[in-house]
Amino acid sequence: MKRELTCIICPRGCSLQVDIQGDQVKVSGNACPKGATYGHDECLHPARTVTSIVRVSNREDTRVSVKTVAPIPKENIFDLMEIIRAASVQAPVAIGDVICKNVYGTDVIATKAID
Ligand code: SF4
C-alpha cells in the first residue's frame, strides 16, 4: 500500500511518499531523518499530543489550558478527551502541574498558571 503524507515535524512540510508492505515501511521525499521517522510512525503507530482545557473549580468561569506530556495513540484521543472533560482542578495552578496522571502512558499537565 502506498500513502502520501505531509511531514508536520517542521514548517518545511515535506511531501512524503510511504510504501507499506506489512510491517516494512519505506519513506521517501523527506529532507531529513525526522521525516522518515514521522512517516514510519504515522503509518504504523499514529499518535498525537493532545491539548485542551480543564475547569478550575474554585474560580468562576475559569479554565486552565492543558496538554499531554507525550503523544498518545490516535485511537485513544476521544477517550482521553472524556477524561479531561470530567476533570477539574483547584487554583492556584502552576505551569507543569499534573492534572491527570498516567493516562494512556503519559500525564496531562497545565500549560498556564492560575493564581
Ligand atoms: S522531513 Fe525534515 S525537513 Fe522535511 S518537514 Fe519533516 S522534519 Fe522538516
Tab-separated table of C-alpha atoms in Angstrom, chain A:
chain	number	residue	atom	x	y	z
A	1	MET	CA	0.000	0.000	0.000
A	2	LYS	CA	1.223	3.488	-0.801
A	3	ARG	CA	0.364	6.656	1.116
A	4	GLU	CA	1.068	10.323	0.586
A	5	LEU	CA	1.715	12.321	3.762
A	6	THR	CA	2.874	15.797	4.638
A	7	CYS	CA	5.526	15.822	7.319
A	8	ILE	CA	4.344	18.005	10.228
A	9	ILE	CA	7.579	17.985	12.189
A	10	CYS	CA	8.795	21.357	10.893
A	11	PRO	CA	7.417	24.221	8.778
A	12	ARG	CA	9.074	22.958	5.591
A	13	GLY	CA	6.245	20.412	5.257
A	14	CYS	CA	7.962	17.873	3.013
A	15	SER	CA	5.681	15.694	0.876
A	16	LEU	CA	6.336	12.105	1.877
A	17	GLN	CA	5.667	9.009	-0.163
A	18	VAL	CA	5.281	5.969	2.047
A	19	ASP	CA	5.338	2.391	0.771
A	20	ILE	CA	3.922	-0.038	3.344
A	21	GLN	CA	4.484	-3.779	2.977
A	22	GLY	CA	3.272	-5.460	6.177
A	23	ASP	CA	5.383	-4.006	8.956
A	24	GLN	CA	8.017	-2.767	6.495
A	25	VAL	CA	7.721	0.947	5.764
A	26	LYS	CA	9.841	2.781	3.193
A	27	VAL	CA	9.668	6.567	3.277
A	28	SER	CA	10.885	8.897	0.521
A	29	GLY	CA	10.583	12.623	-0.111
A	30	ASN	CA	11.880	13.516	3.349
A	31	ALA	CA	14.624	16.133	3.532
A	32	CYS	CA	15.898	14.839	6.870
A	33	PRO	CA	15.752	11.697	9.034
A	34	LYS	CA	12.962	13.118	11.196
A	35	GLY	CA	10.623	12.837	8.213
A	36	ALA	CA	11.423	9.154	7.803
A	37	THR	CA	10.647	8.558	11.469
A	38	TYR	CA	7.427	10.571	11.199
A	39	GLY	CA	6.275	8.657	8.095
A	40	HIS	CA	7.052	5.316	9.708
A	41	ASP	CA	5.298	6.132	12.983
A	42	GLU	CA	2.328	7.809	11.294
A	43	CYS	CA	1.629	4.667	9.269
A	44	LEU	CA	2.271	2.054	11.949
A	45	HIS	CA	1.611	3.804	15.288
A	46	PRO	CA	-0.047	7.205	14.745
A	47	ALA	CA	-0.008	9.374	17.866
A	48	ARG	CA	-0.756	12.980	18.752
A	49	THR	CA	-0.082	15.417	21.548
A	50	VAL	CA	-3.485	16.458	22.891
A	51	THR	CA	-4.277	19.994	24.052
A	52	SER	CA	-7.446	21.027	25.826
A	53	ILE	CA	-8.797	22.974	28.810
A	54	VAL	CA	-9.827	21.898	32.310
A	55	ARG	CA	-12.324	23.585	34.623
A	56	VAL	CA	-10.921	25.433	37.657
A	57	SER	CA	-13.467	24.550	40.328
A	58	ASN	CA	-12.772	27.400	42.750
A	59	ARG	CA	-12.721	30.201	40.146
A	60	GLU	CA	-15.887	31.246	38.387
A	61	ASP	CA	-15.804	30.798	34.584
A	62	THR	CA	-12.131	29.875	34.637
A	63	ARG	CA	-10.374	27.162	32.655
A	64	VAL	CA	-6.722	26.199	32.565
A	65	SER	CA	-5.064	25.070	29.346
A	66	VAL	CA	-3.535	21.598	29.437
A	67	LYS	CA	-1.619	19.216	27.196
A	68	THR	CA	-0.267	15.707	27.241
A	69	VAL	CA	3.428	15.459	28.075
A	70	ALA	CA	3.885	12.951	25.242
A	71	PRO	CA	1.822	11.981	22.199
A	72	ILE	CA	-0.837	9.313	22.773
A	73	PRO	CA	-2.205	6.797	20.259
A	74	LYS	CA	-4.746	8.436	17.958
A	75	GLU	CA	-7.369	5.804	18.776
A	76	ASN	CA	-7.326	6.925	22.446
A	77	ILE	CA	-7.830	10.646	21.845
A	78	PHE	CA	-11.634	10.674	22.249
A	79	ASP	CA	-11.442	8.632	25.455
A	80	LEU	CA	-8.783	10.982	26.819
A	81	MET	CA	-10.970	13.971	25.954
A	82	GLU	CA	-13.757	12.427	28.068
A	83	ILE	CA	-11.332	12.104	30.999
A	84	ILE	CA	-10.203	15.707	30.561
A	85	ARG	CA	-13.806	16.920	30.245
A	86	ALA	CA	-14.675	15.260	33.573
A	87	ALA	CA	-11.572	16.599	35.341
A	88	SER	CA	-11.310	19.745	37.413
A	89	VAL	CA	-8.531	21.432	39.313
A	90	GLN	CA	-8.327	23.903	42.173
A	91	ALA	CA	-6.367	27.143	41.900
A	92	PRO	CA	-3.599	28.003	42.360
A	93	VAL	CA	-2.249	26.103	39.376
A	94	ALA	CA	1.357	26.281	38.185
A	95	ILE	CA	2.613	25.527	34.695
A	96	GLY	CA	3.610	21.869	34.678
A	97	ASP	CA	1.236	20.775	37.436
A	98	VAL	CA	-0.072	17.273	36.712
A	99	ILE	CA	-3.821	17.457	36.102
A	100	CYS	CA	-4.427	13.818	35.049
A	101	LYS	CA	-1.762	11.282	35.979
A	102	ASN	CA	-0.758	8.276	33.886
A	103	VAL	CA	-3.411	8.331	31.182
A	104	TYR	CA	-2.566	6.332	28.065
A	105	GLY	CA	1.059	6.231	29.117
A	106	THR	CA	1.568	9.903	29.858
A	107	ASP	CA	0.409	12.744	32.102
A	108	VAL	CA	-1.788	15.721	31.302
A	109	ILE	CA	-0.168	18.909	32.620
A	110	ALA	CA	-1.167	22.547	32.951
A	111	THR	CA	0.287	24.926	30.381
A	112	LYS	CA	-0.945	28.078	32.095
A	113	ALA	CA	-0.655	29.414	35.640
A	114	ILE	CA	-3.779	30.367	37.579
A	115	ASP	CA	-3.173	32.416	40.770
